Coordinates of C-alpha atoms and ligand atoms in Angstrom, one line a residue:
X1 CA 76.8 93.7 81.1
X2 CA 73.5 92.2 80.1
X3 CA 73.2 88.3 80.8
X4 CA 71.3 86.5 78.3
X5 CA 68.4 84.8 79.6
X6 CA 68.4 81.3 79.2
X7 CA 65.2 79.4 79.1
X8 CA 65.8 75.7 80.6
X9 CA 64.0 72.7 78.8
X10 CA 61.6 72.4 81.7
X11 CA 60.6 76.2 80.8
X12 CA 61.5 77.5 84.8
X13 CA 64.8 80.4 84.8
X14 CA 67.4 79.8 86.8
X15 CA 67.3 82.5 89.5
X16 CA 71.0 83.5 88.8
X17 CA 70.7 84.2 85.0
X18 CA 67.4 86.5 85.9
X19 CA 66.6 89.4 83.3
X20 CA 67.8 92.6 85.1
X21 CA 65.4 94.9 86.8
X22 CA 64.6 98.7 85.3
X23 CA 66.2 99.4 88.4
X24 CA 69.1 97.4 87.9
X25 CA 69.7 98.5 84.3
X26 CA 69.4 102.1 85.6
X27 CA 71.7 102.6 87.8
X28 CA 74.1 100.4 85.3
X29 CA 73.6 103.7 83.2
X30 CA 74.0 106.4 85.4
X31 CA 76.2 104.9 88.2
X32 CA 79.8 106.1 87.4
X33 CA 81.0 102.6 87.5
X34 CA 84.5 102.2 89.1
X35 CA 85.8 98.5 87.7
X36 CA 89.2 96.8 88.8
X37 CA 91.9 97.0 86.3
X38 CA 92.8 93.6 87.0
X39 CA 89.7 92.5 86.3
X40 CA 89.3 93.9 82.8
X41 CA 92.8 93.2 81.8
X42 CA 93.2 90.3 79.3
X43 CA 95.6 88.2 79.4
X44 CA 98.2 89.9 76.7
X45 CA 97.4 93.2 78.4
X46 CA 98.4 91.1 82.0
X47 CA 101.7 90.1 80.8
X48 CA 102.6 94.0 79.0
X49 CA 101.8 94.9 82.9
X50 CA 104.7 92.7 84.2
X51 CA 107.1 93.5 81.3
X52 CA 106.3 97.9 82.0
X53 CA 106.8 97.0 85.7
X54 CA 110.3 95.3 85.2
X55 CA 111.4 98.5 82.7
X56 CA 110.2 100.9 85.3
X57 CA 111.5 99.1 88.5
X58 CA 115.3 99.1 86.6
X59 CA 115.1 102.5 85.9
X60 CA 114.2 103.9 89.0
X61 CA 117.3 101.8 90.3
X62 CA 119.7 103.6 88.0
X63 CA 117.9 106.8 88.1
X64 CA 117.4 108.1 91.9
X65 CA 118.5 111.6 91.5
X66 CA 117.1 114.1 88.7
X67 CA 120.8 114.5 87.1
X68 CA 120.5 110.3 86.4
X69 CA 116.7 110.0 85.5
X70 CA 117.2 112.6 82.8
X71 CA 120.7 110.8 82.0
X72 CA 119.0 107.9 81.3
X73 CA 116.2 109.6 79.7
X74 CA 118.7 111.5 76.9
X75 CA 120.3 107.7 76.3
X76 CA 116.5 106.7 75.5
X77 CA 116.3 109.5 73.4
X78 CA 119.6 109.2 71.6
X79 CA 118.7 105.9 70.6
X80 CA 115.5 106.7 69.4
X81 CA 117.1 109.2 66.8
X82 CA 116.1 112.1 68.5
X83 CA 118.6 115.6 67.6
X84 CA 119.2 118.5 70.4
X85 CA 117.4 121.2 69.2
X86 CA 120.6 124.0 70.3
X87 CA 122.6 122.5 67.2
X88 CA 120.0 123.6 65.1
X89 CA 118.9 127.0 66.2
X90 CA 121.9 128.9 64.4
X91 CA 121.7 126.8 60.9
X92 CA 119.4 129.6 58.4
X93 CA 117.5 128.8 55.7
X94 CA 115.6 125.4 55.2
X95 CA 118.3 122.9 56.1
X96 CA 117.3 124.0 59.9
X97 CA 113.9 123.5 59.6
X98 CA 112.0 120.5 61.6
X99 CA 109.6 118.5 59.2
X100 CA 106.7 116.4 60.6
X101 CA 108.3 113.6 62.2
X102 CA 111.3 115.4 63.4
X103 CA 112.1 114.2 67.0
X104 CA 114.1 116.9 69.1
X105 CA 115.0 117.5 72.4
X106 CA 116.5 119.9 74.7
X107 CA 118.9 119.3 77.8
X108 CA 118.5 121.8 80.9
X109 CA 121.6 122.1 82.4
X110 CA 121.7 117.8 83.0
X111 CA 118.7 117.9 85.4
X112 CA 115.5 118.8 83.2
X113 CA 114.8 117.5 80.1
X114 CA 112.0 118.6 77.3
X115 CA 111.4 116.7 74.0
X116 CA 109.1 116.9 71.2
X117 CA 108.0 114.4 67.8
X118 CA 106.5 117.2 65.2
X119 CA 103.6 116.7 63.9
X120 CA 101.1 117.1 61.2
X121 CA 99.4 120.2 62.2
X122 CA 101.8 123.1 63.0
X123 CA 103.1 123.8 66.4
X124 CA 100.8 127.2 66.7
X125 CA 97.9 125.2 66.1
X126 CA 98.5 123.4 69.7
X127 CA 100.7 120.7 71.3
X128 CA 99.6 117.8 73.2
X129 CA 101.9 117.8 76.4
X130 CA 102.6 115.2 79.4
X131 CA 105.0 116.9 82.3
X132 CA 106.1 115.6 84.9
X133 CA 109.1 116.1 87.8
X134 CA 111.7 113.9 88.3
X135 CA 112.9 115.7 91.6
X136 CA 111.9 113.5 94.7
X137 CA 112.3 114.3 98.7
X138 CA 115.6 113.6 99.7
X139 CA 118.4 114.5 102.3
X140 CA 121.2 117.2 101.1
X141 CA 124.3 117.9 102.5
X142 CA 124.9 121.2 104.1
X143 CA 127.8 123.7 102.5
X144 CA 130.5 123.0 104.9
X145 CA 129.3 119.2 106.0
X146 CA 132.2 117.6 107.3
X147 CA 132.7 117.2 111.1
X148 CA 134.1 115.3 113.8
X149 CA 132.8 114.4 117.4
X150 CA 133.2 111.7 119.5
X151 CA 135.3 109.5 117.4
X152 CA 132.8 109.8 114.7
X153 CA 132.6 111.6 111.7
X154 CA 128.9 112.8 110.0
X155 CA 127.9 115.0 107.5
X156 CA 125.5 117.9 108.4
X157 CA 122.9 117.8 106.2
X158 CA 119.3 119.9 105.3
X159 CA 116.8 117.8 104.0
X160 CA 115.3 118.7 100.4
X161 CA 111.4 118.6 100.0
X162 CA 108.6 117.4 102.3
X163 CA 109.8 114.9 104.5
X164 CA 108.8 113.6 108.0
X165 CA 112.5 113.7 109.4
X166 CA 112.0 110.8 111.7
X167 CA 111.4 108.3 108.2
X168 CA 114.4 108.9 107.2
X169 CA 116.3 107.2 110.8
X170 CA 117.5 104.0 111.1
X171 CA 117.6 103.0 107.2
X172 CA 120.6 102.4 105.0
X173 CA 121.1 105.6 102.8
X174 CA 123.5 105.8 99.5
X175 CA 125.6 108.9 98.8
X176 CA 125.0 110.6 94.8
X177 CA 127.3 113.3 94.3
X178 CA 128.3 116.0 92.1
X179 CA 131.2 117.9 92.2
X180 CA 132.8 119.9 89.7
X181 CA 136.8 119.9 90.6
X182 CA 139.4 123.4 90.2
X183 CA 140.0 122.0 87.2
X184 CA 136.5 122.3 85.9
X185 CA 136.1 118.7 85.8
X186 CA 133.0 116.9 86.7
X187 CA 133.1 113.8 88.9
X188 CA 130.2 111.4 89.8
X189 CA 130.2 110.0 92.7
X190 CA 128.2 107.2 94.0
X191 CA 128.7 105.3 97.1
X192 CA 125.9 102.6 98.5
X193 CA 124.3 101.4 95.5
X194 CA 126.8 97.9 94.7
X195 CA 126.1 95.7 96.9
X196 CA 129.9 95.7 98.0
X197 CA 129.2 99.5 98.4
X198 CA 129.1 100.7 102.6
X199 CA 126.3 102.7 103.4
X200 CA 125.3 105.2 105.5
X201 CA 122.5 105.7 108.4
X202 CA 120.9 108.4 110.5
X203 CA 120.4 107.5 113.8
X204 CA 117.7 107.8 116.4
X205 CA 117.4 107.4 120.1
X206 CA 117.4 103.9 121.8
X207 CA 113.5 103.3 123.4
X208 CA 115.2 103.0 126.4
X209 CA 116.1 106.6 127.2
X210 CA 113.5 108.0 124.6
X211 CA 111.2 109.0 127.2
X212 CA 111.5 113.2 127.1
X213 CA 111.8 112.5 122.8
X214 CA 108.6 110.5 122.7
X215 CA 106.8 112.9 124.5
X216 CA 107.2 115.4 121.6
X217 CA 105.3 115.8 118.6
X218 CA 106.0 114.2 115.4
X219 CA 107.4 117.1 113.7
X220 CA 109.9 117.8 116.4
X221 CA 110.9 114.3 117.5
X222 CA 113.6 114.7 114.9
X223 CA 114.6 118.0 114.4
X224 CA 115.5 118.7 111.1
X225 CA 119.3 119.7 112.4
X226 CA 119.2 115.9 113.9
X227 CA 119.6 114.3 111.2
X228 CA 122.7 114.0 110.6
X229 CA 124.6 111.2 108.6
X230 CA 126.9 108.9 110.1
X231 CA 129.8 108.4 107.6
X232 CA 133.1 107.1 109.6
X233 CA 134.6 106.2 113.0
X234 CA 138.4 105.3 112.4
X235 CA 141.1 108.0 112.8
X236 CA 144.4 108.9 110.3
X237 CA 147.2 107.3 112.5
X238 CA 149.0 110.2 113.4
X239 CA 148.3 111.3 117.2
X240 CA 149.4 115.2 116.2
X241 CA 146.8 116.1 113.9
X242 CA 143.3 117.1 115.6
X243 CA 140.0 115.4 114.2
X244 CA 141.7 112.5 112.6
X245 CA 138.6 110.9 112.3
X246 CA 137.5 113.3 109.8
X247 CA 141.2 113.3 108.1
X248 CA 141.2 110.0 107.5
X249 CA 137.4 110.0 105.6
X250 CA 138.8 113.2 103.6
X251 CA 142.0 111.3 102.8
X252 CA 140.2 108.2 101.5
X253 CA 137.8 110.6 99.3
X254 CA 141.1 112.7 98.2
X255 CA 142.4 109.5 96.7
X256 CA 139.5 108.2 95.1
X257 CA 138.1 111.8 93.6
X258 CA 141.0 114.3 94.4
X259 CA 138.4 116.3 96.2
X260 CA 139.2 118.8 99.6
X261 CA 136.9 119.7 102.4
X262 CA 136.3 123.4 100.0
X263 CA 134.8 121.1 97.4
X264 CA 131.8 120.0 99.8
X265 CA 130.8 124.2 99.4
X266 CA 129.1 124.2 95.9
X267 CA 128.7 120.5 95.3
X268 CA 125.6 118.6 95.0
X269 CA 124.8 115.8 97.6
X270 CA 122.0 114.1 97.6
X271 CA 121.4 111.2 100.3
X272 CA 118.6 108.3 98.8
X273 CA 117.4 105.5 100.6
X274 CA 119.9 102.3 99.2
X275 CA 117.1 100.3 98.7
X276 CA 116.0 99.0 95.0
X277 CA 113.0 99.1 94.1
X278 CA 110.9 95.5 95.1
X279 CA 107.6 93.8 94.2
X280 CA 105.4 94.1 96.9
X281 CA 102.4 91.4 98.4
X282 CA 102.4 87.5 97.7
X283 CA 100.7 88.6 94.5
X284 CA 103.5 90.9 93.3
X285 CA 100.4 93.2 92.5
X286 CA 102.7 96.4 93.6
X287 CA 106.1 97.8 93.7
X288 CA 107.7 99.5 96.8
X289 CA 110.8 101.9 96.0
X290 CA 112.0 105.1 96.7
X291 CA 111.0 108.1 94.7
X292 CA 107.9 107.0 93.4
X293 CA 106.8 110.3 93.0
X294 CA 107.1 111.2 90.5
X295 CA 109.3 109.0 88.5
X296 CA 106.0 106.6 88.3
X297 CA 104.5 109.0 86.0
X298 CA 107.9 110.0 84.6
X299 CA 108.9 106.8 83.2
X300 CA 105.0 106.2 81.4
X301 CA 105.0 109.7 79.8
X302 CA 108.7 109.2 78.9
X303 CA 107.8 105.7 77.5
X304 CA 104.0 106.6 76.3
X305 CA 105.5 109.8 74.0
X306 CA 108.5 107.2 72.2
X307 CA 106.1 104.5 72.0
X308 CA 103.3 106.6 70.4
X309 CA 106.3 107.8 68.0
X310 CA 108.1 104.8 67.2
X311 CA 108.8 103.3 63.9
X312 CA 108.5 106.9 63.0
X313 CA 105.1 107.4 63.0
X314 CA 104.1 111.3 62.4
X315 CA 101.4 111.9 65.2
X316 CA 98.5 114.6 63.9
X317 CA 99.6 117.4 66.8
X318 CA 103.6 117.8 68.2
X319 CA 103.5 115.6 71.0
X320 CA 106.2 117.2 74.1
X321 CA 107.3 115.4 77.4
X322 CA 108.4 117.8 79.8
X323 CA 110.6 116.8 82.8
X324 CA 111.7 119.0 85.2
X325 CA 114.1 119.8 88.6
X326 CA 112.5 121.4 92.1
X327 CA 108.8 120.3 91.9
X328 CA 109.3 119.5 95.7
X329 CA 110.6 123.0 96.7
X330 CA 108.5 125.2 94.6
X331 CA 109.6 124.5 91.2
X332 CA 111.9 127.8 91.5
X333 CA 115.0 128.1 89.7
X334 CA 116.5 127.8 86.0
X335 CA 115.7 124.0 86.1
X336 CA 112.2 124.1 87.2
X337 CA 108.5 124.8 86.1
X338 CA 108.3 128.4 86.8
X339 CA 111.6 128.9 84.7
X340 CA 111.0 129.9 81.0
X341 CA 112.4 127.2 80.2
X342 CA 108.9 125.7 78.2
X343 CA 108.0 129.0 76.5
X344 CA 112.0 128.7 75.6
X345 CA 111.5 125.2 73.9
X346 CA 107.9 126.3 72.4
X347 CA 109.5 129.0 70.8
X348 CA 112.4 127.2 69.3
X349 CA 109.9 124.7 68.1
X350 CA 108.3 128.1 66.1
X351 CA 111.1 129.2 64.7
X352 CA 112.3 126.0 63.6
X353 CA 109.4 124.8 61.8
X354 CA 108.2 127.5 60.1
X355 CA 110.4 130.6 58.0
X356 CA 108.4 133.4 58.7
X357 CA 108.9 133.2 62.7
X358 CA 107.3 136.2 64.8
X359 CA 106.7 136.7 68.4
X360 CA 102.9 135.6 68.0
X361 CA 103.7 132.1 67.2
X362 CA 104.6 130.5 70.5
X363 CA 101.6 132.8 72.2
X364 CA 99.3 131.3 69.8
X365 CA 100.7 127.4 70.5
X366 CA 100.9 127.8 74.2
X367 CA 97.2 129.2 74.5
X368 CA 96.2 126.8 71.8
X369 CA 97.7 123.6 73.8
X370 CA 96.7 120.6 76.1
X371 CA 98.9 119.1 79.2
X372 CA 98.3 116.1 81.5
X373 CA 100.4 117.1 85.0
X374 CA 101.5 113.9 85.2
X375 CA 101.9 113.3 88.8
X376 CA 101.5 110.9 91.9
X377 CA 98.2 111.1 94.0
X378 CA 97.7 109.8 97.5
X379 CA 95.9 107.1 97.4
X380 CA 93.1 105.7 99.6
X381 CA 94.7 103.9 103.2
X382 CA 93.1 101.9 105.6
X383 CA 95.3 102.7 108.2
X384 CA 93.9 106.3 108.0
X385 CA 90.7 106.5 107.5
X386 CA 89.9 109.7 108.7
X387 CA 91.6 112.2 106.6
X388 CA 90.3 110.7 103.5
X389 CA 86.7 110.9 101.6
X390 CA 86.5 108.1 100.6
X391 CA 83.9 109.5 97.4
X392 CA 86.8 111.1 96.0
X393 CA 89.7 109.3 96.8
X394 CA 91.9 107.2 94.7
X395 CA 92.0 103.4 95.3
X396 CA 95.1 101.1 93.9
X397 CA 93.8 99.2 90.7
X398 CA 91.4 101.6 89.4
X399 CA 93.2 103.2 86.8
X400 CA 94.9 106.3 86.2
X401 CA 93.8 109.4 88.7
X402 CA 92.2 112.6 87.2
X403 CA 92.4 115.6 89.4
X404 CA 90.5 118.2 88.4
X405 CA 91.9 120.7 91.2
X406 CA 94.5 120.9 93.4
X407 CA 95.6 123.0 96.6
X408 CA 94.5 123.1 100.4
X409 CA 91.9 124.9 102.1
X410 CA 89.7 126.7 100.0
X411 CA 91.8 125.6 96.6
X412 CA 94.0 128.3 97.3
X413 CA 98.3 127.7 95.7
X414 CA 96.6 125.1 93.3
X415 CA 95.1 124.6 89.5
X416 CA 91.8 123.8 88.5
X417 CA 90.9 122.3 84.8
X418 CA 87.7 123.7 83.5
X419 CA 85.1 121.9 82.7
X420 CA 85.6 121.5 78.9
X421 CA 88.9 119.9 79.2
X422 CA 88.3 117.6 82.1
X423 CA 85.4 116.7 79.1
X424 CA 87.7 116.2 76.5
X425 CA 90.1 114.0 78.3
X426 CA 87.4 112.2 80.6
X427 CA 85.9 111.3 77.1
X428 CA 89.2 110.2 74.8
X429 CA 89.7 107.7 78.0
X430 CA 85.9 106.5 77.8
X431 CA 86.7 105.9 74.1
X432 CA 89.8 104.1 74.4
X433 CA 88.8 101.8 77.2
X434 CA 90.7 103.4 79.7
X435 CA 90.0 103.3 83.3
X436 CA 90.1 105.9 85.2
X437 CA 89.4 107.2 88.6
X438 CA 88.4 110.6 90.3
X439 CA 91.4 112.0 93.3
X440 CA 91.1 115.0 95.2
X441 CA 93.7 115.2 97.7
X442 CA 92.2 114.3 101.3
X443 CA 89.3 115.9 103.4
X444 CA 88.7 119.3 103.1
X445 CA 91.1 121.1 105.3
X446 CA 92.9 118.3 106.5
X447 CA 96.3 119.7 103.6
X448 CA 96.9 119.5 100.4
X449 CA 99.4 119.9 98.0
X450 CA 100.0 121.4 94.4
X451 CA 102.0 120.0 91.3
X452 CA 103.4 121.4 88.4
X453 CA 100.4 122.1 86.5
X454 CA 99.7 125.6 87.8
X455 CA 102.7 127.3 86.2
X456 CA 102.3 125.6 82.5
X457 CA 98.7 126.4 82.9
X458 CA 99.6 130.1 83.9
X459 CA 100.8 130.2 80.3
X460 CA 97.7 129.9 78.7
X461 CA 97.5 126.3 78.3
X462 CA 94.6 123.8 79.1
X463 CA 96.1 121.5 82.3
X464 CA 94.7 118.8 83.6
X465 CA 96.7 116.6 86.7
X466 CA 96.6 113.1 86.2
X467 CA 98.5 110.4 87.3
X468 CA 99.2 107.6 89.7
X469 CA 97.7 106.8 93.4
X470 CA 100.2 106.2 95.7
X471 CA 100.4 105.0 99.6
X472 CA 103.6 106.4 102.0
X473 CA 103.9 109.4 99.6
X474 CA 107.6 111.3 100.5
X475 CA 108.6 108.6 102.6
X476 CA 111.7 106.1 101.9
X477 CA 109.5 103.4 100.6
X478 CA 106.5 104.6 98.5
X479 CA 103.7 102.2 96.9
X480 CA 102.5 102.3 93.9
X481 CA 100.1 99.6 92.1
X482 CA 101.5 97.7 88.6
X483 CA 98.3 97.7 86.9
X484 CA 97.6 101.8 87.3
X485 CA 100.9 102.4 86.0
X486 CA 100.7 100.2 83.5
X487 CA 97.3 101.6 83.0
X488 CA 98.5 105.3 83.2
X489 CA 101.2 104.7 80.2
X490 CA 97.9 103.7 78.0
X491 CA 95.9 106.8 79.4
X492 CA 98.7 109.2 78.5
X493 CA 99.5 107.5 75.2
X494 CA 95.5 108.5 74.1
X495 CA 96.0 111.7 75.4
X496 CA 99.3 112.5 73.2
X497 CA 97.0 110.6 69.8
X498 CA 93.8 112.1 70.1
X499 CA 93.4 115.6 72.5
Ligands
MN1 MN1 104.8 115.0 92.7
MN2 MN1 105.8 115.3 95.9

């Protein structure tokens, strides 16, 4: 900004007010200039930051799986007045059909979640879409877990996503389950999260006789069949049975669940770090928790496409929020990104808004659409220098992160936004005063890493990733900064208004 000069009674300038130089003023015009979100904030915007941080911090607690982020997610939703959209694909005639306004969703089998608000414009004219995963690394048990040695009694596990194994030692970890009974009932279970609740640990090696381990690289310090979880050391008081160690953990999870060892085989276990989520630094200026990626940008596209939509107001294009399962592993499967399970909802979305439905429609709306990949990018560290550039890195209070590529080496297993839409959205976040940040994953050739925008954009529509920078990314305790989330729910809520 341009100080006024400010001529003193004695007719002499104070050095500091100075008129800037030509040189001054022109860099201030074509210097991309990177300001501090905290900075800019005013002080309502400084207390919305505090109150989105509290909402967020509170849901991650309750939802560290993907079965209970999208739980949570369809309670939002149900409050909000939104309908599933599978009662309504069998009712004919116009009592089926959506009207602008309408607010829908659909459920994918409890672990993915996609919801729209209908607009103004119809669906095959485009939709303006934020997806994101709400899958994070994690440790899984193993098919047949259960085992005794030693007194002790662990659970085998294979570890889901990209971890480094040796994080996930020496921390307390809670047990999320799911297991569907020979009954065909489903039971939760949950053990670690009360704070009467035991926990569990993996263990590592005592310094003392670590000298052969610490020899070995960090990728095989802890091999991925070491880590195992310790769950129980007491035996069933009964000298004729073998491994009574393991008997007596079955017998105390028989009572409480009615489950068998054969119900380990096709349930779902999923091993989290216990911790809840904490402000971080003297100035509470970040929060620390597990999963992070990519519930960060999960929760503000959740919350940016209700709040957008609330007091029922009709947005100008259908607005969708796409969650989905198995980002970390590929996005395989009937829950994930490379399922149909988008062009599913898209189509539905045709055929329920319009009568004279035909297989064109949801072609036209896909090819005709804008996403923001709403997801997690590593942010700038000072404790590793090297494998960032620090040009095109992403640095904690300077807004929301726009990727205009991902991949490794060469770009190759990643997306890539053309120039037009990286444009557009660059442009509606100039407009609305929202700062944001460039964020290319690392040093050339030093990794890399792909998100869910490469499979929606495979479908014809315009992708661009964008999200939050993030330090200790897949570990048990990532980082994220309050105002860039905060800042990230604003970004996304332009997006849904005006792409
Ligand atoms: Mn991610
Ligand atoms: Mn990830």
């Amino acid at each position: 900004m341009r100080k006024k000069t400010e001529e003193t009674k004695t007719g002499g300038r104070k050095k500091s007010e100075e008129a800037k130089t030509g040189g001054q003023l022109l860099a201030e015009k074509l210097f991309f200039d990177l300001k501090n979100c905290w900075d800019t904030a005013g002080a309502g915007d400084l207390k919305a930051v505090e109150e989105f941080a509290e909402g967020y911090k509170s849901f991650l607690d309750r939802g560290k799986t993907e079965r209970e982020f999208v739980r949570q997610a369809l309670e939002l939703l149900k409050k909000r007045g939104f309908t599933d959209i599978e009662t309504l694909l069998d009712k004919s005639g116009a009592s089926g059909l959506l009207k602008p306004g309408a607010k829908v969703y659909q459920n994918i089998r409890g672990k993915s979640l996609v919801f729209a608000v209908i607009g103004d414009k119809p669906v095959g004219e485009g939709v303006n879409i934020l997806g994101a995963h709400v899958d994070s690394p994690r440790i899984d048990l193993k098919t047949n877990p259960l085992y005794e040695d030693t007194g002790f009694v662990l659970f085998d596990s294979h570890y889901y996503g990209g971890i480094k194994h040796y994080q996930w030692t020496t921390i307390p970890l809670a047990m999320h389950g799911v297991l569907i009974g020979k009954d065909g009932k489903r039971r939760d279970i949950c053990i670690g999260e009360d704070p009467e609740d035991p926990v569990f640990t993996i263990t590592d090696l005592l310094p003392h006789l670590a000298r052969d381990q610490m020899q070995k690289k960090a990728s095989e310090f802890i091999d991925g069949e070491e880590l195992d979880i310790l769950a129980g050391s007491r035996p069933y008081a009964d000298p004729k049975v073998k491994e009574r160690v393991k008997l007596y953990l079955l017998n105390l999870l028989h009572e409480k669940y009615g489950m068998v060892e054969e119900d380990f085989a096709g349930a779902e276990f999923e091993f989290v770090p216990a911790h809840k989520a904490r402000d971080i630094g003297i100035d509470r200026s970040m929060i620390g928790a597990y999963g992070h990626d990519d519930r960060c940008c999960a929760y503000a596209a959740l919350l940016a496409a209700l709040d957008l939509t609330s007091a029922n107001k009709v947005p100008e294009k259908t607005v969708i929020c796409i969650l989905t399962d198995k980002e970390e592993i590929g996005s395989m499967g009937n829950t994930g990104a490379q399922s149909r399970l988008f062009e599913n909802f898209i189509a539905y979305l045709c055929a329920k808004t319009r009568k004279d439905y035909s297989e064109i429609l949801p072609r036209r709306a896909l090819s005709n659409s804008s996403m923001l990949s709403a997801d997690v990018n590593a942010a700038y560290d000072p404790n590793f220098d090297s494998v960032y550039d620090k040009k095109t890195a992403s640095y904690f209070g300077k807004g929301i992160v726009l990727s205009k590529y991902t991949g490794r080496g060469g770009k190759f297993g990643g997306s890539e936004a053309n120039a037009e839409f990286c444009q557009k959205v660059q442009g509606l976040l100039n407009k609305n005063n929202i700062q944001w940040q460039y964020g290319d994953l690392g040093k050339v050739d030093k990794g890399g890493g792909g998100t869910i925008a490469q499979h929606v954009a495979n479908l014809g529509v315009e992708v661009l990733d964008c999200g939050i920078p993030v330090l200790s990314m897949h570990s048990p305790f990532e980082v994220i900064s309050k105002i860039d989330l905060y800042t990230t729910y604003k970004g996304y809520i332009a997006f849904l208004r005006e792409a």
